[in-house]
XYZ file of C-alpha atoms in Angstrom:
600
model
C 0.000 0.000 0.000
C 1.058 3.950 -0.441
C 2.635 5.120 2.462
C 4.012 8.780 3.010
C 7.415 7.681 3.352
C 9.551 4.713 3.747
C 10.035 2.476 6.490
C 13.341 2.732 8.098
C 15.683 -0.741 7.507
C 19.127 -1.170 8.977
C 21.236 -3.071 10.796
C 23.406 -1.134 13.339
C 20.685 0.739 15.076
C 17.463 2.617 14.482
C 15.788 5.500 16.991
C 12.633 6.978 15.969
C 11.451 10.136 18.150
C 8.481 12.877 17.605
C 10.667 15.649 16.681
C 13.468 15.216 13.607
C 16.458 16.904 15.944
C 15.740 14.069 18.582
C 15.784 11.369 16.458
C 19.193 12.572 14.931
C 20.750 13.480 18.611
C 19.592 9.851 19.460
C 21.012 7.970 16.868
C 24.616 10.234 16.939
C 24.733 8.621 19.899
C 24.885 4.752 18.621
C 27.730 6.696 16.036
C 29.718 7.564 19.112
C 29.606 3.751 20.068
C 26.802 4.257 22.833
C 24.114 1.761 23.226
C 20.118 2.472 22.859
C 19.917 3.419 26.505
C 22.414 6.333 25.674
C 20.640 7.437 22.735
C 17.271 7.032 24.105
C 18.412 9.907 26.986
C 20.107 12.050 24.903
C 16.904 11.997 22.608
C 14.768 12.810 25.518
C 16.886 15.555 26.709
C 16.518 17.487 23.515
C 12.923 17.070 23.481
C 13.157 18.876 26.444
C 14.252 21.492 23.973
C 12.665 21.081 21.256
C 9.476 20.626 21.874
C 8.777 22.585 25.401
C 5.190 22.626 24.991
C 4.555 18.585 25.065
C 7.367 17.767 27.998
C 10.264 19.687 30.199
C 12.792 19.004 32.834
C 10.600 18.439 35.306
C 8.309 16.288 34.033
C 8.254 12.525 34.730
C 8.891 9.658 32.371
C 7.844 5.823 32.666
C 9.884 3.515 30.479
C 9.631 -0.573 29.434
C 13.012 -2.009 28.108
C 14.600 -5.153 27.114
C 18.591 -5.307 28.452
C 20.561 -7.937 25.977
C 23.001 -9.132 28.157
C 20.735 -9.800 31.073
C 18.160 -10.767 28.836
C 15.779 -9.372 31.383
C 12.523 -6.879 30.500
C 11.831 -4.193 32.634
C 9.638 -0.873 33.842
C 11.717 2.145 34.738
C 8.900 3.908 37.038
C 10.388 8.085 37.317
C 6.850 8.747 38.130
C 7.063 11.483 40.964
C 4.756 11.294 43.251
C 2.674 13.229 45.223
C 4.026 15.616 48.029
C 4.188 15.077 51.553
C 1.788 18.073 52.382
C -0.878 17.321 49.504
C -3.544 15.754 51.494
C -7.301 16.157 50.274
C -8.539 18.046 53.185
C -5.800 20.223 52.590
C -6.903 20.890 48.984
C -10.528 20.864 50.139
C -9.692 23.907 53.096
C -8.487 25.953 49.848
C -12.278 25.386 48.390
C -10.533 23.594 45.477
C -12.882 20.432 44.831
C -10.964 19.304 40.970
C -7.215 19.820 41.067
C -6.431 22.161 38.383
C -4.533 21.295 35.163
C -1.600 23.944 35.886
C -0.158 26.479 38.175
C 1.863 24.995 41.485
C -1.057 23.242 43.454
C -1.118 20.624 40.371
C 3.056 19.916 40.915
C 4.180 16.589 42.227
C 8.153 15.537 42.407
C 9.474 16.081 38.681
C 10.532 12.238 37.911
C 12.470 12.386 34.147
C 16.128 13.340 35.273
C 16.396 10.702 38.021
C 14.832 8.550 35.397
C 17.652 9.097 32.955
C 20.208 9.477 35.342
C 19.220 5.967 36.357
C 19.242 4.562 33.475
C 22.110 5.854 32.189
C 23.903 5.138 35.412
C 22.738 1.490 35.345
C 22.604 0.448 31.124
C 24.598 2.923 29.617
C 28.137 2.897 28.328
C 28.938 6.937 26.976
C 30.104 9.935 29.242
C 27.525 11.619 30.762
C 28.780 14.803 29.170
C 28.205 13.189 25.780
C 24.752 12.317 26.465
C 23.962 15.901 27.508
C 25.850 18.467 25.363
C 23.075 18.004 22.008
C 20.310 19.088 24.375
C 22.946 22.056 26.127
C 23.651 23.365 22.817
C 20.058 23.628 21.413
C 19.324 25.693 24.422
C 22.599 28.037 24.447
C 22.729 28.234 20.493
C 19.372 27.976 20.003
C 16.919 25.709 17.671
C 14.345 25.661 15.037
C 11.375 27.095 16.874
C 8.127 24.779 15.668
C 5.093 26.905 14.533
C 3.265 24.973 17.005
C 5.471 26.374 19.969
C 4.851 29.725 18.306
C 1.327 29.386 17.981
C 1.328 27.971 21.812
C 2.973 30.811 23.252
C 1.267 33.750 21.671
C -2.257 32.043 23.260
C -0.652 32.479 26.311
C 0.772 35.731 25.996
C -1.498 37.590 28.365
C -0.913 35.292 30.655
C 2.669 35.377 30.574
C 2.852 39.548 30.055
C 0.412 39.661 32.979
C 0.483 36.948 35.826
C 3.323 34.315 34.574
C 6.075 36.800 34.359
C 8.732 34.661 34.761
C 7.841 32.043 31.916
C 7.383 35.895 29.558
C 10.957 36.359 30.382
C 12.296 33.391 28.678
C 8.911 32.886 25.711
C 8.277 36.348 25.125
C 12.209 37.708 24.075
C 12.025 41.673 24.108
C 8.617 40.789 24.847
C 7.160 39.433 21.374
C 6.195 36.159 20.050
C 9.050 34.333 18.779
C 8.176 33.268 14.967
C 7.990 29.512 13.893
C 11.141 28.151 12.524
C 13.684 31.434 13.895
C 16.133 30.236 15.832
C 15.162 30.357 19.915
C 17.569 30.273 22.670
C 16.739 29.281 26.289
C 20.248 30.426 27.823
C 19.164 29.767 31.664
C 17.983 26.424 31.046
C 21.700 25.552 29.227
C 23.144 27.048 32.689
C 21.210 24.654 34.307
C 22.700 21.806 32.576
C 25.879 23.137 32.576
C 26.086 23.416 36.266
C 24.655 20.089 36.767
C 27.619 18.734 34.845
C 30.413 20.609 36.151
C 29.374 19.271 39.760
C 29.087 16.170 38.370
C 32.267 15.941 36.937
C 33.892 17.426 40.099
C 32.552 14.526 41.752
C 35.584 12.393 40.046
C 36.653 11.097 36.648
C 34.434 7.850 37.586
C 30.890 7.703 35.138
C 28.762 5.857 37.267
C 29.980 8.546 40.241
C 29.549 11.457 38.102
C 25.829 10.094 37.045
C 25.169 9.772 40.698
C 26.598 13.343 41.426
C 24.381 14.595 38.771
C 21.610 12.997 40.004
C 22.080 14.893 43.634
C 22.639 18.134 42.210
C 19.194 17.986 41.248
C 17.207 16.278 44.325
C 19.713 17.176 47.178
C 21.324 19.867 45.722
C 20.563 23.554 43.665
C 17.851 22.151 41.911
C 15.842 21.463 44.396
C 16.631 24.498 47.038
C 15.561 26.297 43.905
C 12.119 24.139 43.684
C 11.726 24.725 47.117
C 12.073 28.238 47.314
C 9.693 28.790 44.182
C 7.051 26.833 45.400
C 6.947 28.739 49.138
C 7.438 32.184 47.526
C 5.243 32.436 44.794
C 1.410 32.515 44.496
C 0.910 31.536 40.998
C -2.767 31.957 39.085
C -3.942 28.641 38.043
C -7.598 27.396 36.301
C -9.252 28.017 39.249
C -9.151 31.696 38.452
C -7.036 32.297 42.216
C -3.534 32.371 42.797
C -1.826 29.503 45.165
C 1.197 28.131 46.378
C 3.190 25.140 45.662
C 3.283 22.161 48.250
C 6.462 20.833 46.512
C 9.482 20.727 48.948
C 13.531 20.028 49.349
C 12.471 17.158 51.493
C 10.158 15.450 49.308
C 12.630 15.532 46.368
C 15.315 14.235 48.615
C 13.368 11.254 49.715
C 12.419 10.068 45.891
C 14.390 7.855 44.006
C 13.279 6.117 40.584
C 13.017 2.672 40.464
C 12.368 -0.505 38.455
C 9.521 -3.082 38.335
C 8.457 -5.821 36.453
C 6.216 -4.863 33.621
C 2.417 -6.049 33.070
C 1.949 -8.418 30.223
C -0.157 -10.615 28.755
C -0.288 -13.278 25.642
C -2.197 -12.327 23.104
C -1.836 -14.841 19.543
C 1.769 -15.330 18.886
C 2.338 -12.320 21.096
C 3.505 -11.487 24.614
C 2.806 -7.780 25.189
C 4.284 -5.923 27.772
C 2.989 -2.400 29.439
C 3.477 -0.730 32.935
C 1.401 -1.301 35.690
C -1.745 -0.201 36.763
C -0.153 2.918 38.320
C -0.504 4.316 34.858
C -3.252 3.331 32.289
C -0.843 0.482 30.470
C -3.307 -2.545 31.473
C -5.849 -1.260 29.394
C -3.930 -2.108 26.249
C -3.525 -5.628 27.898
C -7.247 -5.917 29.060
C -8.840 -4.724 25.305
C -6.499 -6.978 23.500
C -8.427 -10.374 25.993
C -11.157 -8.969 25.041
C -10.631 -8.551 21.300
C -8.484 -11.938 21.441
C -12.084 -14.381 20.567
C -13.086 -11.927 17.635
C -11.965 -12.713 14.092
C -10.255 -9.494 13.626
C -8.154 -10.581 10.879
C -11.175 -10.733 8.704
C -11.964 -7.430 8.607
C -10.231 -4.758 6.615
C -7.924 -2.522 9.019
C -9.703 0.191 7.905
C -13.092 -0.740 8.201
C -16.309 0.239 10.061
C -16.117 -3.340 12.010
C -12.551 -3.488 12.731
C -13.289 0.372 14.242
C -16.099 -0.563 16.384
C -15.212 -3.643 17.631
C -12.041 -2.181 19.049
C -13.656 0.867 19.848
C -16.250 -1.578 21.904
C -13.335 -3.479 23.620
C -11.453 -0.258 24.424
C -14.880 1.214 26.440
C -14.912 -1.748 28.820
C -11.451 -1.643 29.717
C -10.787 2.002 30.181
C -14.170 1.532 32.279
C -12.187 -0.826 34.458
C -9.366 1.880 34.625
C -11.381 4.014 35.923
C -12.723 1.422 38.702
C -9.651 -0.344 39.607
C -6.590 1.481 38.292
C -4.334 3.384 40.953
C -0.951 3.260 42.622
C -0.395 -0.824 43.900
C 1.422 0.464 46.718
C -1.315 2.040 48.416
C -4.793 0.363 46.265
C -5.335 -3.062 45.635
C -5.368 -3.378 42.370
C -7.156 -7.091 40.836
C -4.605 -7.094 37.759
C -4.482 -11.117 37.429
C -8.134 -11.024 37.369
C -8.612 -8.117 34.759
C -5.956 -9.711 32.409
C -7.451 -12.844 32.666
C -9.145 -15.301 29.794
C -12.238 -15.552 31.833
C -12.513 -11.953 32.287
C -12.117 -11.173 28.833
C -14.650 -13.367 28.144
C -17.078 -12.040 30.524
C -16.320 -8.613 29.087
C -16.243 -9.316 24.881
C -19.915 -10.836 25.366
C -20.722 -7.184 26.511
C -20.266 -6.186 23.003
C -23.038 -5.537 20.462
C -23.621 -4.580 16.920
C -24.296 -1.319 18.702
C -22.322 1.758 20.194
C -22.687 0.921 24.019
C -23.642 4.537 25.482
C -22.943 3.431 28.797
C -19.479 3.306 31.054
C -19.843 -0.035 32.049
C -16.761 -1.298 34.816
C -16.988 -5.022 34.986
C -17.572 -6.788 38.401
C -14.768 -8.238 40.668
C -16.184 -9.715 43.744
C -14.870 -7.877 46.687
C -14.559 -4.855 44.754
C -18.195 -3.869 44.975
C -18.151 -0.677 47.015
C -15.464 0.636 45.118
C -17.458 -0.090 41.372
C -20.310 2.113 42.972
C -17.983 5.032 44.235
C -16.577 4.910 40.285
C -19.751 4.888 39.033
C -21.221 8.285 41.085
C -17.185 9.789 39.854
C -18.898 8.618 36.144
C -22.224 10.389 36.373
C -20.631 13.602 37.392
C -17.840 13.660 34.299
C -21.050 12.931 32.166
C -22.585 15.781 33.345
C -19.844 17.452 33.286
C -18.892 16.105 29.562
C -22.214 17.337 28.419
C -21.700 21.448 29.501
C -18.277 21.990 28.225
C -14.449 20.589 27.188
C -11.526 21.222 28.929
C -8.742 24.042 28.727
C -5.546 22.366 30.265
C -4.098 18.517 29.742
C -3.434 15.971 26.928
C -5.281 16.364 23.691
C -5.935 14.919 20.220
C -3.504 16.541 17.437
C -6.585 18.528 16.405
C -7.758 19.883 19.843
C -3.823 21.130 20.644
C -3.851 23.068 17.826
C -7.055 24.829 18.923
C -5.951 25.198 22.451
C -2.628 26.763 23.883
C -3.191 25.817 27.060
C -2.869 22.285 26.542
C 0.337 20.064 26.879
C 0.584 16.772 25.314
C 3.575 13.877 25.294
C 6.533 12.739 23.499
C 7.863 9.582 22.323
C 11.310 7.696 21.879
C 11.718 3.998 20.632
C 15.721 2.802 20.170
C 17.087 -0.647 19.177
C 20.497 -1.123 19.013
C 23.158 -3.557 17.080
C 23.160 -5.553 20.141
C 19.602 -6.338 20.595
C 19.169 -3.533 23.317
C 15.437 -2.027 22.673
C 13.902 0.873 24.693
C 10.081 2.727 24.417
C 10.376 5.790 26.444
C 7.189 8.329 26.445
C 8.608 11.176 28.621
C 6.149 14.374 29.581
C 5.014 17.097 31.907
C 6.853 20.360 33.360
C 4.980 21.589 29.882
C 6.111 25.566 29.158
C 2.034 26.048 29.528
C 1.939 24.307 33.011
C 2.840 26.500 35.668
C 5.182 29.673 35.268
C 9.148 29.107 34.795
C 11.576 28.693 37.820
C 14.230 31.919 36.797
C 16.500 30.377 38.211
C 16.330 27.243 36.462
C 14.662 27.928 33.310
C 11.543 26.184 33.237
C 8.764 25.358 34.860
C 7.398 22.279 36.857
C 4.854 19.745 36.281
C 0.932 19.534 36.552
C 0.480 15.712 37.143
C -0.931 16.294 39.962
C -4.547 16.736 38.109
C -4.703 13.181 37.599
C -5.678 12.552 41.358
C -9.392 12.645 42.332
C -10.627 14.776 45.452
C -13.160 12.065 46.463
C -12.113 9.461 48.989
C -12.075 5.881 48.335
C -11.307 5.808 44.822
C -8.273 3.901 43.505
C -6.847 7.174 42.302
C -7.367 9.769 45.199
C -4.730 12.313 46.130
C -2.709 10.738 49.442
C 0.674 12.047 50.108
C 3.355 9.845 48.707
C 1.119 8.404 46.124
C 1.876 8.258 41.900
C -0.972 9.941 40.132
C -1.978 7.463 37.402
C -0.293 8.663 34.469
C -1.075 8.432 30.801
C 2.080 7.171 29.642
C 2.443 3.890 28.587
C 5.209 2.825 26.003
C 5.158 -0.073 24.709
C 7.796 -3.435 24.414
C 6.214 -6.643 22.643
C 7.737 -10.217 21.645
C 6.945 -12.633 19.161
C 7.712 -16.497 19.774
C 9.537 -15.372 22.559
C 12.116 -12.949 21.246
C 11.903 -9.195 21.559
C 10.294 -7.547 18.160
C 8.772 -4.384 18.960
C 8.514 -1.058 20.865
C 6.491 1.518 20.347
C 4.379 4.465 21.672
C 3.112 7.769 21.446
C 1.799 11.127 22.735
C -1.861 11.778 23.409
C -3.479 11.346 27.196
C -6.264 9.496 27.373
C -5.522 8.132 23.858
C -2.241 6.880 23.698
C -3.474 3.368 24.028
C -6.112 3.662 21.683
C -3.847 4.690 18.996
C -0.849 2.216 19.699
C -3.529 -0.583 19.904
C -4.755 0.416 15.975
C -1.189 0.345 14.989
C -0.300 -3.085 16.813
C -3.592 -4.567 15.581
C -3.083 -3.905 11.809
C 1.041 -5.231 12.437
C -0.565 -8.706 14.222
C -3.627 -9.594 12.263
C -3.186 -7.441 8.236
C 0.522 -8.058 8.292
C 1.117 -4.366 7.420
C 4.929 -2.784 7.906
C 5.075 -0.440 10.646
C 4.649 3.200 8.031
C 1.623 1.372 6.933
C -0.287 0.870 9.850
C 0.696 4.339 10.905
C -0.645 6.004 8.088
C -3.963 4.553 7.832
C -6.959 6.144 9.433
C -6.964 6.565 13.404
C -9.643 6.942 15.697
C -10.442 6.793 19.526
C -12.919 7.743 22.304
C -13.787 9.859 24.971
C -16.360 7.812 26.339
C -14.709 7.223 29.649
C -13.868 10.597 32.157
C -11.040 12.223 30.923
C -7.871 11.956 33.270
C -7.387 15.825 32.556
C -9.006 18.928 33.970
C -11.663 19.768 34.405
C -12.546 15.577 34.162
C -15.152 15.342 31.247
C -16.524 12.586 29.778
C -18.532 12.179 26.132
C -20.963 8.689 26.301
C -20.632 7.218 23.143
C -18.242 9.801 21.285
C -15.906 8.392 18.534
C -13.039 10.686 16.534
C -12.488 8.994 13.024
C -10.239 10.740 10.695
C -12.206 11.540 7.291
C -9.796 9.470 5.367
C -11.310 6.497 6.618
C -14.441 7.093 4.250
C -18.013 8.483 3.442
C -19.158 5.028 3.915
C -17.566 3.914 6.729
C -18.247 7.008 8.401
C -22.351 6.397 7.688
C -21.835 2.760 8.687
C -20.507 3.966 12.079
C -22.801 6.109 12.348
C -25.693 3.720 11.713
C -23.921 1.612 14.900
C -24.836 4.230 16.855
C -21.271 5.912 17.359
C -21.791 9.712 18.338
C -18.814 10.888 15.866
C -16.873 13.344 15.547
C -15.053 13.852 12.028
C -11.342 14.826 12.275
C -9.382 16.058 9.408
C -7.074 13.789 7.910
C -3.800 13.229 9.076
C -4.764 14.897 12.398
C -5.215 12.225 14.677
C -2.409 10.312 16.532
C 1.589 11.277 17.181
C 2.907 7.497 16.739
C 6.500 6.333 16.420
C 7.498 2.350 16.227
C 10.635 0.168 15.945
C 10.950 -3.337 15.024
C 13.891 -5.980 15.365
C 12.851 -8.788 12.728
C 13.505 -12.136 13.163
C 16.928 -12.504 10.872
C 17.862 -9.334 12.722
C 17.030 -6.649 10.436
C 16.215 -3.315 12.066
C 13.314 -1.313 11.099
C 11.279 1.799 12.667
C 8.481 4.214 11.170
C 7.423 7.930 12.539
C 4.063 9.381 12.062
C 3.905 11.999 9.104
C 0.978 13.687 11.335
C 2.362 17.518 12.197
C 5.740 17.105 10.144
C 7.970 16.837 12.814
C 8.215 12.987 14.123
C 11.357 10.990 12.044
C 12.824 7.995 12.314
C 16.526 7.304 11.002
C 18.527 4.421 11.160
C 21.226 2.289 9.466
């Protein structure tokens, strides 16, 4: 079939990223002799860069990986949680009862740098220096600006003229709009880095010591004092219309360290896929595909009004069940096994019709009953509140960003090196639009914190110490047993809807991985949103156009409430693949111009 461009083959390594500059910082790393954990940081460190409006510095990062010579496949979790003195009644005595999407009340401990420093420290083989100085010199000598950035900051301009000063000082240069594609320098941002790596390399000519040194500079060290001091001195305005103070500390920083977990998976065909756990929304890929797994979806064209609703179907029960079950393990008890087993599955596919369900329908795990019903008042409410209004702040579709500046979205990394090393890596947060930038440091923290309910006794309400559950959820998968594929992408609520498309069309059509990114997307917003202010739309379905008049009607005549999206609008994807006679291959989305994949 046409595709827009050609899928990537190689031998020595591919990356694939959602900005061109990334993809080429990533793989200049495999050049230098690093391996795919190297260029999978360096990547993400100039997407800090590059692309300030989808994920920063201090923003978290979840990432699934297969090590070669341990043979073993793991999570890295740098999922912050939440701070010490972010309790609901303390939220509650500020008359705030919906956490907003930005400003400091919405900040929990910024997880991506002690995620890379980790696994750098751990997997990696280059300098630390190497791995940093592409992302130091796009801020000091400036980069590309995207149109998008452009377009983002001069929605906020008022904002940042008027209440966000600090972020105005570094977005607004002699106070104007920088144009898409002029060059754009963030100069105290590079100082950052620059600092971080002179104390690290005063720590000793050692790399693991200097990774660790690093590593403390930012949660023991200036980074944090800096955090600290931001969060008690400044009242910031936020979506509730008032200004508040941060609850982020020194101390809570200092007590947080990354760590490492063994992923979620389940078989599915010839398949074993793996995802994070239910601290994020990864089982839901791994719940829709037992559902899916007794329908013949090879039979259907991967385009086609049944192959959309049937998934669409599948994908409504189980982010249902997120919303019902899914929260933090360490402080919820979560009924994984149950949810990703065959009987469940089975319970749950005979749920689906001919017809769009309108319903959010969690499934029923005895035990679990009192905590179903508190879901299902928390469902009611985002229906209501689905049916008044759409949000202003968190993770979008393509084609809601670009009608909203004050949204943020994701990025995306997949590496696989000559040696059989393969990373998926979908970094966010600390967004340029999500609270106002830290002079000192040169950018701003994260909003995660809006993924926490206000209502006891739901798996994901706000307790101190607790991971919000995040959106991100790359994605590692095998076939007869040997590592094959890892993938991703930005998009909230969506990213597994998207992925699953792609995956589906690789498993049952056989497609290459350009082709079953460039054919038609879709998803739903059934479910409540994880984003302020919480919405949900019963029944909703966004189709890009290029799937069809006929298709569309035939959807329609399912009773799917749909929403038409433009063509090549929906969906941010990125994909890598190590074949079975060891050929390398990886595929970017052509969606927004910017994502690329290079390899050789």
């Amino acid at each position: 079939m046409f595709t827009t461009r050609p899928e990537i083959l190689g031998t020595f390594g591919v990356v694939t990223s959602t900005h061109w500059l990334a993809s080429a910082s990533g793989m200049a790393m495999l050049e230098k002799g690093g391996n795919a954990f190297d260029a999978c940081a360096a990547a993400a460190f100039v997407l800090q860069v590059v692309e300030p409006h989808l994920c920063g510095p201090a923003g978290d990062m979840p990432a699934i990986f297969h090590a070669a010579k341990t043979g073993r496949t793991e999570v890295l979790c740098a999922q912050g949680p939440a701070p010490q003195a972010a309790t609901i009644a303390a939220y509650k005595a500020l008359g705030i009862d919906v956490i907003p999407g930005d400003g400091l009340l919405s900040t929990v401990i910024p997880g991506a740098f002690g995620g890379w420093m980790t696994l750098l420290r751990d997997h990696g083989l280059l300098p630390l220096r190497e791995v940093l100085e592409p992302a130091i010199g796009y801020y000091e000598n400036g980069h590309p600006l995207l149109p998008r950035v452009s377009d983002t900051i001069a929605g906020l301009t008022a904002l940042f003229s008027g209440e966000w000063r600090s972020s105005g000082d570094v977005y607004l240069p002699g106070g104007a709009v920088p144009a898409g594609r002029s060059l754009f320098r963030n100069v105290a941002a590079a100082e950052t880095y620059k600092r971080i790596l002179r104390e690290a390399e005063a720590a000793g000519p050692d790399r693991q010591t200097q990774i660790q040194a690093a590593q403390d500079a930012w949660y023991k060290g200036f980074v944090a004092e800096a955090i600290d001091a931001f969060c008690r001195g400044t009242e910031a305005m936020d979506s509730t219309g008032r200004r508040h103070r941060g609850l982020l500390t020194a101390d809570d920083m200092a007590g947080w360290t990354p760590h490492y977990e063994t992923p979620a998976s389940v078989r599915y065909r010839d398949w074993e896929v793996f995802k994070i756990g239910p601290w994020g929304q990864g089982p839901v890929f791994l719940q829709t595909l037992k559902i899916l797994e007794g329908i013949d979806l090879g039979t259907m064209g991967p385009a086609s009004p049944e192959f959309t609703h049937y998934v669409t179907e599948a994908m409504k029960l189980a982010f249902a069940d997120r919303e019902a079950y899914y929260g933090d393990p360490d402080f919820v008890d979560v009924p994984l096994e149950t949810l990703l087993s065959d009987a469940y599955g089975a319970t749950r596919r005979a749920q689906i019709g001919e017809m769009a369900s309108l319903e959010i329908r969690p499934g029923l795990v005895p035990g679990f009953e009192a905590q179903v019903e508190r879901a299902r008042a928390a469902f009611r409410i985002a229906g209501e509140n689905g049916a008044t209004g759409g949000a202003t702040v968190g993770e979008p579709t393509l084609a809601a960003m670009v009608a909203s500046s004050r949204r943020g979205d994701t990025v995306h990394i997949d590496v696989i090196d000559r040696w059989g090393n393969m990373i998926a890596a979908t970094p966010s947060g600390g967004w340029l639009q999500s609270s106002p930038v830290i002079p000192e440091l040169g950018f701003p923290l994260n909003s995660r914190a809006q993924a926490f309910f206000l209502d006891e006794g739901l798996p994901s309400s706000l307790a101190p110490g607790k991971r919000p559950r995040t959106t991100l959820t790359p994605t590692l998968a095998f076939e007869d047993g040997a590592p094959r594929l890892a993938f991703g992408t930005p998009g909230g609520d969506q990213q597994e809807q998207w992925q699953l498309g792609m995956f589906l069309r690789r498993v049952h059509h056989g497609l290459n991985l350009q082709e079953a990114i460039d054919l038609p997307l879709f998803h739903t917003q059934h479910f409540p949103s994880t984003f302020y202010p919480r919405e949900a739309r019963p029944g909703h379905l966004t189709v890009e156009e290029s799937i069809g008049a006929a298709a569309m009607a035939e959807l329609a005549r399912r009773g799917h409430r749909l929403e038409k999206a433009p063509a090549w609008t929906v969906g941010r994807l990125t994909a890598a693949e190590k074949s079975a006679d060891g050929l390398l291959r990886a595929a970017a989305t052509p969606r927004l111009m910017q994502a690329y994949a290079c390899g050789r």
